Structure formats: C-alpha cells, structure tokens
Amino acid sequence: MLNEKTVTEDFLASGSEELDSLLLFTAEIDKMTGVSRRTLLLDRSRRENDAEHSWHIAVMSMIFADFASGQVDTDRAVMMCLVHDLVEIYAGDTFAYDRAGYADKAAREAAAADRVFSMLPGGRGGELRALWKEFDAMETPDAKYAACMDRLQPFLHNTLTGGHTWVEGHVSRSQVEARMAVIKDFMPGIWPWIEANIDRGVELGWIRDESDDGEEKRK
C-alpha cells in the first residue's frame, strides 16, 4: 500500500490545481491493490484484491448483457463496477456473509465516500459518488446488472476453489440463495446454473444445509 507521506513528498506539482488533484486521486486509488478480499484467485495462490475484483466484474459487464431481463447501458454498468469498491480504500472490505460487519458497513462506507470522492475537483467527485450510490441502492436496471456481476464473479470462484469462502464462513444454503437473489430476478437465464452449483456445494459439504442443522439439534 502507498505511504501517504512518501507520495506527498515525491509528487512534483504541475502548476495546475485541477491536474494535481486528478493525479493525486489516481495515486490514491492505487490503494485498492492493498485491500484484500476473501475470494481466492483461481490458482489458489492468494486472495484477490479490490482492484482485481473491480477489473474482473467490469469486463464481465461488457459480455453478459444478453442475459439481462431488462435493457441495460453496459457503459454505465462498467463505470459502476470500477467505482463501487473505491470506498473500501478506507472502509475495508466487508465479507458478504459477515452479519456483524454489516452492522456499521453503511456508516463506514459513507464516511469513506466523503473522503475519497472529495479529492476530485469540480463535479467529478459528485459524478463518481452518484454512480457508487446508484450501485449500492441496486434499484435501476444498470445497478442491478452491475450487482449481478459483483455476485456472479465470487460465486464462480467458489465453484472453482473448493467452495473456499463458503467453507471458511460456514455459509448456509439460504444465505447463498439470498445473496444471489438479484441474479434470479434480473438474469433468470443464469439461475439454473447457479442453483445446480448450490446443490453441488451442499452435496460436497462446501455449503451448510440448514436441514442438517435441524437433524443435529434433534439428536
């Protein structure tokens, strides 16, 4: 991760306040490479970082639009994918199935948004923040589509890494189904594949089956 003092000391001002702001923001978002997520790379060598995840789902947004049930603007979805985790530079990544982490997630990320987007001059910060808020609200077709990509990518990785984050988080079937519900709603053509992989995950012990929990309680 970047050392803020070193960056400030080493930066050569351009003489343009606007250009300096853009350059320093560009340097600041390099910190995304230091924010680790739970998802493993497919070679299982390490966890992915936020920058890798954002790039991955941005590319996915360019190619999966035919499966969307509504009309989507893929350019806007790509932009949402690229900015949706910028707040995690300061707020950190919150594991999708971490109930305790979600208790203060909104407050942490709102404070982080104030900080990161205010670095940009003029209306640029507001434009990026609006995309971030739209993505987070998940109400528009473009935001729902981007959210589908955000959920599909780690799901795919789980199916190819022995259910790594599911096992690590002791995740249940109902939790996975709830997390993937936006895909069932907005990209129903993908749902049979999702459901088949959830079934396989349960069979292989990657995903906890709540019916088994009931059996344990009755014993």
mmCIF file of C-alpha atoms in Angstrom:
data_model
loop_
_atom_site.group_PDB
_atom_site.id
_atom_site.type_symbol
_atom_site.label_atom_id
_atom_site.label_comp_id
_atom_site.label_asym_id
_atom_site.label_seq_id
_atom_site.Cartn_x
_atom_site.Cartn_y
_atom_site.Cartn_z
ATOM 1 C CA MET A 1 0.000 0.000 0.000
ATOM 2 C CA LEU A 2 1.162 3.532 -0.701
ATOM 3 C CA ASN A 3 2.869 5.506 2.033
ATOM 4 C CA GLU A 4 0.954 8.813 2.055
ATOM 5 C CA LYS A 5 3.922 10.817 3.289
ATOM 6 C CA THR A 6 6.190 9.422 0.579
ATOM 7 C CA VAL A 7 3.621 10.153 -2.128
ATOM 8 C CA THR A 8 3.241 13.750 -0.959
ATOM 9 C CA GLU A 9 6.989 14.265 -0.742
ATOM 10 C CA ASP A 10 7.722 12.708 -4.120
ATOM 11 C CA PHE A 11 4.900 14.331 -6.070
ATOM 12 C CA LEU A 12 6.008 17.114 -8.392
ATOM 13 C CA ALA A 13 3.254 19.720 -8.684
ATOM 14 C CA SER A 14 2.201 20.595 -12.225
ATOM 15 C CA GLY A 15 1.221 24.193 -11.570
ATOM 16 C CA SER A 16 -2.426 23.296 -12.262
ATOM 17 C CA GLU A 17 -4.560 22.649 -9.189
ATOM 18 C CA GLU A 18 -7.047 20.656 -11.227
ATOM 19 C CA LEU A 19 -4.394 18.427 -12.790
ATOM 20 C CA ASP A 20 -2.691 17.913 -9.422
ATOM 21 C CA SER A 21 -5.998 16.793 -7.904
ATOM 22 C CA LEU A 22 -6.556 14.256 -10.674
ATOM 23 C CA LEU A 23 -3.026 12.914 -10.400
ATOM 24 C CA LEU A 24 -3.156 12.591 -6.611
ATOM 25 C CA PHE A 25 -6.570 10.876 -6.790
ATOM 26 C CA THR A 26 -5.073 8.470 -9.324
ATOM 27 C CA ALA A 27 -2.246 7.722 -6.904
ATOM 28 C CA GLU A 28 -4.696 7.331 -4.006
ATOM 29 C CA ILE A 29 -6.827 4.689 -5.691
ATOM 30 C CA ASP A 30 -3.729 2.540 -6.142
ATOM 31 C CA LYS A 31 -4.509 1.615 -2.518
ATOM 32 C CA MET A 32 -7.225 -0.690 -3.861
ATOM 33 C CA THR A 33 -4.462 -3.148 -4.701
ATOM 34 C CA GLY A 34 -3.808 -3.438 -0.963
ATOM 35 C CA VAL A 35 -7.406 -4.212 0.069
ATOM 36 C CA SER A 36 -7.699 -7.998 0.292
ATOM 37 C CA ARG A 37 -10.986 -9.791 -0.280
ATOM 38 C CA ARG A 38 -11.975 -13.299 0.852
ATOM 39 C CA THR A 39 -12.179 -14.650 -2.710
ATOM 40 C CA LEU A 40 -9.241 -16.773 -3.831
ATOM 41 C CA LEU A 41 -7.553 -16.371 -7.186
ATOM 42 C CA LEU A 42 -8.294 -19.411 -9.312
ATOM 43 C CA ASP A 43 -4.724 -20.668 -8.951
ATOM 44 C CA ARG A 44 -5.403 -20.610 -5.161
ATOM 45 C CA SER A 45 -2.096 -18.814 -4.542
ATOM 46 C CA ARG A 46 -3.636 -15.907 -2.594
ATOM 47 C CA ARG A 47 -6.746 -13.829 -2.082
ATOM 48 C CA GLU A 48 -7.712 -11.323 -4.746
ATOM 49 C CA ASN A 49 -7.630 -7.607 -4.051
ATOM 50 C CA ASP A 50 -10.275 -4.960 -4.695
ATOM 51 C CA ALA A 51 -8.585 -3.667 -7.845
ATOM 52 C CA GLU A 52 -8.532 -7.139 -9.388
ATOM 53 C CA HIS A 53 -12.155 -7.775 -8.445
ATOM 54 C CA SER A 54 -13.304 -4.434 -9.867
ATOM 55 C CA TRP A 55 -11.454 -5.003 -13.138
ATOM 56 C CA HIS A 56 -12.845 -8.519 -13.406
ATOM 57 C CA ILE A 57 -16.500 -7.575 -12.984
ATOM 58 C CA ALA A 58 -16.088 -4.547 -15.255
ATOM 59 C CA VAL A 59 -15.013 -6.850 -18.079
ATOM 60 C CA MET A 60 -17.867 -9.217 -17.231
ATOM 61 C CA SER A 61 -20.298 -6.312 -17.551
ATOM 62 C CA MET A 62 -19.231 -5.947 -21.167
ATOM 63 C CA ILE A 63 -20.148 -9.522 -22.118
ATOM 64 C CA PHE A 64 -23.147 -10.765 -20.079
ATOM 65 C CA ALA A 65 -25.772 -8.194 -21.125
ATOM 66 C CA ASP A 66 -27.685 -10.656 -23.311
ATOM 67 C CA PHE A 67 -28.715 -12.498 -20.143
ATOM 68 C CA ALA A 68 -30.244 -9.403 -18.516
ATOM 69 C CA SER A 69 -34.032 -9.362 -18.350
ATOM 70 C CA GLY A 70 -34.107 -5.582 -18.839
ATOM 71 C CA GLN A 71 -32.366 -3.091 -21.093
ATOM 72 C CA VAL A 72 -29.017 -2.081 -19.646
ATOM 73 C CA ASP A 73 -26.422 0.543 -20.502
ATOM 74 C CA THR A 74 -23.249 -1.531 -20.292
ATOM 75 C CA ASP A 75 -21.028 1.563 -20.298
ATOM 76 C CA ARG A 76 -22.701 2.822 -17.116
ATOM 77 C CA ALA A 77 -22.564 -0.641 -15.565
ATOM 78 C CA VAL A 78 -18.834 -0.846 -16.286
ATOM 79 C CA MET A 79 -18.327 2.523 -14.600
ATOM 80 C CA MET A 80 -20.279 1.358 -11.550
ATOM 81 C CA CYS A 81 -18.179 -1.779 -11.332
ATOM 82 C CA LEU A 82 -14.989 0.261 -11.461
ATOM 83 C CA VAL A 83 -16.020 2.687 -8.690
ATOM 84 C CA HIS A 84 -18.217 0.526 -6.458
ATOM 85 C CA ASP A 85 -15.396 -0.507 -4.112
ATOM 86 C CA LEU A 86 -13.381 2.735 -4.035
ATOM 87 C CA VAL A 87 -14.757 3.436 -0.555
ATOM 88 C CA GLU A 88 -13.079 0.261 0.694
ATOM 89 C CA ILE A 89 -9.718 2.060 0.479
ATOM 90 C CA TYR A 90 -10.686 3.484 3.876
ATOM 91 C CA ALA A 91 -13.665 1.364 4.978
ATOM 92 C CA GLY A 92 -12.086 -2.005 4.206
ATOM 93 C CA ASP A 93 -13.792 -4.982 2.584
ATOM 94 C CA THR A 94 -16.803 -6.430 4.394
ATOM 95 C CA PHE A 95 -17.287 -10.151 3.805
ATOM 96 C CA ALA A 96 -20.638 -10.738 2.132
ATOM 97 C CA TYR A 97 -21.778 -13.150 4.866
ATOM 98 C CA ASP A 98 -20.425 -11.225 7.861
ATOM 99 C CA ARG A 99 -23.562 -10.134 9.764
ATOM 100 C CA ALA A 100 -21.565 -8.259 12.403
ATOM 101 C CA GLY A 101 -19.548 -6.442 9.745
ATOM 102 C CA TYR A 102 -22.728 -5.249 8.052
ATOM 103 C CA ALA A 103 -23.957 -3.569 11.249
ATOM 104 C CA ASP A 104 -21.819 -0.475 10.642
ATOM 105 C CA LYS A 105 -20.954 -1.005 6.975
ATOM 106 C CA ALA A 106 -23.194 1.806 5.680
ATOM 107 C CA ALA A 107 -21.758 4.347 8.114
ATOM 108 C CA ARG A 108 -18.145 3.332 7.440
ATOM 109 C CA GLU A 109 -18.615 3.492 3.700
ATOM 110 C CA ALA A 110 -20.480 6.827 3.739
ATOM 111 C CA ALA A 111 -17.597 8.385 5.677
ATOM 112 C CA ALA A 112 -15.127 6.834 3.256
ATOM 113 C CA ALA A 113 -17.118 8.188 0.305
ATOM 114 C CA ASP A 114 -16.929 11.695 1.766
ATOM 115 C CA ARG A 115 -13.171 11.359 1.909
ATOM 116 C CA VAL A 116 -12.308 9.708 -1.399
ATOM 117 C CA PHE A 117 -14.721 11.499 -3.732
ATOM 118 C CA SER A 118 -13.909 14.906 -2.259
ATOM 119 C CA MET A 119 -10.394 14.548 -3.658
ATOM 120 C CA LEU A 120 -11.680 15.191 -7.168
ATOM 121 C CA PRO A 121 -12.193 18.748 -8.443
ATOM 122 C CA GLY A 122 -15.382 20.297 -9.727
ATOM 123 C CA GLY A 123 -18.279 17.937 -10.285
ATOM 124 C CA ARG A 124 -16.166 14.876 -10.981
ATOM 125 C CA GLY A 125 -16.311 13.620 -7.415
ATOM 126 C CA GLY A 126 -20.075 14.051 -7.360
ATOM 127 C CA GLU A 127 -20.431 12.095 -10.591
ATOM 128 C CA LEU A 128 -18.468 9.152 -9.258
ATOM 129 C CA ARG A 129 -20.259 9.278 -5.914
ATOM 130 C CA ALA A 130 -23.624 9.223 -7.702
ATOM 131 C CA LEU A 131 -22.575 6.061 -9.550
ATOM 132 C CA TRP A 132 -21.447 4.496 -6.270
ATOM 133 C CA LYS A 133 -24.765 5.364 -4.581
ATOM 134 C CA GLU A 134 -26.780 4.049 -7.532
ATOM 135 C CA PHE A 135 -24.867 0.777 -7.455
ATOM 136 C CA ASP A 136 -25.353 0.457 -3.694
ATOM 137 C CA ALA A 137 -29.105 1.124 -3.903
ATOM 138 C CA MET A 138 -29.468 -1.591 -6.565
ATOM 139 C CA GLU A 139 -32.736 -0.142 -7.879
ATOM 140 C CA THR A 140 -32.058 0.800 -11.517
ATOM 141 C CA PRO A 141 -31.562 -1.796 -14.280
ATOM 142 C CA ASP A 142 -27.926 -0.716 -14.710
ATOM 143 C CA ALA A 143 -27.249 -1.075 -10.972
ATOM 144 C CA LYS A 144 -28.983 -4.457 -10.792
ATOM 145 C CA TYR A 145 -26.908 -5.682 -13.718
ATOM 146 C CA ALA A 146 -23.667 -4.446 -12.132
ATOM 147 C CA ALA A 147 -24.697 -6.066 -8.849
ATOM 148 C CA CYS A 148 -25.245 -9.351 -10.665
ATOM 149 C CA MET A 149 -21.666 -9.203 -11.904
ATOM 150 C CA ASP A 150 -20.457 -8.362 -8.390
ATOM 151 C CA ARG A 151 -22.123 -11.524 -7.082
ATOM 152 C CA LEU A 152 -21.510 -13.827 -10.040
ATOM 153 C CA GLN A 153 -17.719 -13.425 -10.041
ATOM 154 C CA PRO A 154 -17.043 -14.606 -6.465
ATOM 155 C CA PHE A 155 -19.692 -17.309 -6.861
ATOM 156 C CA LEU A 156 -17.834 -18.651 -9.907
ATOM 157 C CA HIS A 157 -14.561 -18.522 -7.983
ATOM 158 C CA ASN A 158 -16.111 -20.500 -5.133
ATOM 159 C CA THR A 159 -17.217 -23.221 -7.538
ATOM 160 C CA LEU A 160 -13.639 -23.491 -8.814
ATOM 161 C CA THR A 161 -11.765 -23.269 -5.487
ATOM 162 C CA GLY A 162 -13.464 -25.935 -3.397
ATOM 163 C CA GLY A 163 -16.082 -23.510 -2.065
ATOM 164 C CA HIS A 164 -13.322 -21.627 -0.262
ATOM 165 C CA THR A 165 -15.203 -18.640 1.185
ATOM 166 C CA TRP A 166 -18.367 -20.676 1.777
ATOM 167 C CA VAL A 167 -16.426 -23.198 3.844
ATOM 168 C CA GLU A 168 -14.403 -20.523 5.616
ATOM 169 C CA GLY A 169 -17.547 -18.587 6.564
ATOM 170 C CA HIS A 170 -19.692 -21.662 7.414
ATOM 171 C CA VAL A 171 -22.215 -20.268 4.936
ATOM 172 C CA SER A 172 -25.677 -21.800 4.629
ATOM 173 C CA ARG A 173 -27.747 -22.529 1.550
ATOM 174 C CA SER A 174 -30.285 -19.839 2.432
ATOM 175 C CA GLN A 175 -27.503 -17.255 2.782
ATOM 176 C CA VAL A 176 -26.108 -18.067 -0.660
ATOM 177 C CA GLU A 177 -29.570 -18.035 -2.228
ATOM 178 C CA ALA A 178 -30.333 -14.656 -0.642
ATOM 179 C CA ARG A 179 -27.030 -13.223 -1.871
ATOM 180 C CA MET A 180 -27.695 -14.459 -5.411
ATOM 181 C CA ALA A 181 -31.391 -13.458 -5.499
ATOM 182 C CA VAL A 182 -30.708 -10.427 -7.702
ATOM 183 C CA ILE A 183 -29.446 -12.801 -10.402
ATOM 184 C CA LYS A 184 -32.563 -14.958 -10.088
ATOM 185 C CA ASP A 185 -34.649 -11.807 -10.555
ATOM 186 C CA PHE A 186 -32.667 -9.899 -13.173
ATOM 187 C CA MET A 187 -30.744 -12.619 -15.041
ATOM 188 C CA PRO A 188 -33.023 -15.660 -14.770
ATOM 189 C CA GLY A 189 -31.270 -17.462 -17.620
ATOM 190 C CA ILE A 190 -28.246 -17.904 -15.362
ATOM 191 C CA TRP A 191 -30.215 -19.109 -12.338
ATOM 192 C CA PRO A 192 -30.382 -22.837 -13.275
ATOM 193 C CA TRP A 193 -26.562 -22.897 -13.355
ATOM 194 C CA ILE A 194 -26.451 -21.047 -10.011
ATOM 195 C CA GLU A 195 -28.930 -23.463 -8.458
ATOM 196 C CA ALA A 196 -27.076 -26.510 -9.764
ATOM 197 C CA ASN A 197 -23.847 -25.224 -8.224
ATOM 198 C CA ILE A 198 -25.568 -24.526 -4.900
ATOM 199 C CA ASP A 199 -26.869 -28.113 -4.929
ATOM 200 C CA ARG A 200 -23.368 -29.390 -5.656
ATOM 201 C CA GLY A 201 -21.922 -27.173 -2.925
ATOM 202 C CA VAL A 202 -24.316 -28.662 -0.403
ATOM 203 C CA GLU A 203 -23.581 -32.204 -1.566
ATOM 204 C CA LEU A 204 -19.828 -31.658 -1.268
ATOM 205 C CA GLY A 205 -20.107 -30.005 2.132
ATOM 206 C CA TRP A 206 -18.978 -26.582 0.917
ATOM 207 C CA ILE A 207 -22.342 -25.027 1.801
ATOM 208 C CA ARG A 208 -24.173 -25.809 5.024
ATOM 209 C CA ASP A 209 -27.604 -27.362 4.624
ATOM 210 C CA GLU A 210 -29.958 -25.995 7.292
ATOM 211 C CA SER A 211 -31.882 -29.284 7.317
ATOM 212 C CA ASP A 212 -28.732 -30.916 8.663
ATOM 213 C CA ASP A 213 -28.655 -28.315 11.450
ATOM 214 C CA GLY A 214 -32.142 -29.405 12.414
ATOM 215 C CA GLU A 215 -31.118 -33.037 12.483
ATOM 216 C CA GLU A 216 -28.204 -32.194 14.785
ATOM 217 C CA LYS A 217 -30.500 -30.322 17.191
ATOM 218 C CA ARG A 218 -32.909 -33.266 17.384
ATOM 219 C CA LYS A 219 -30.125 -35.734 18.260
#
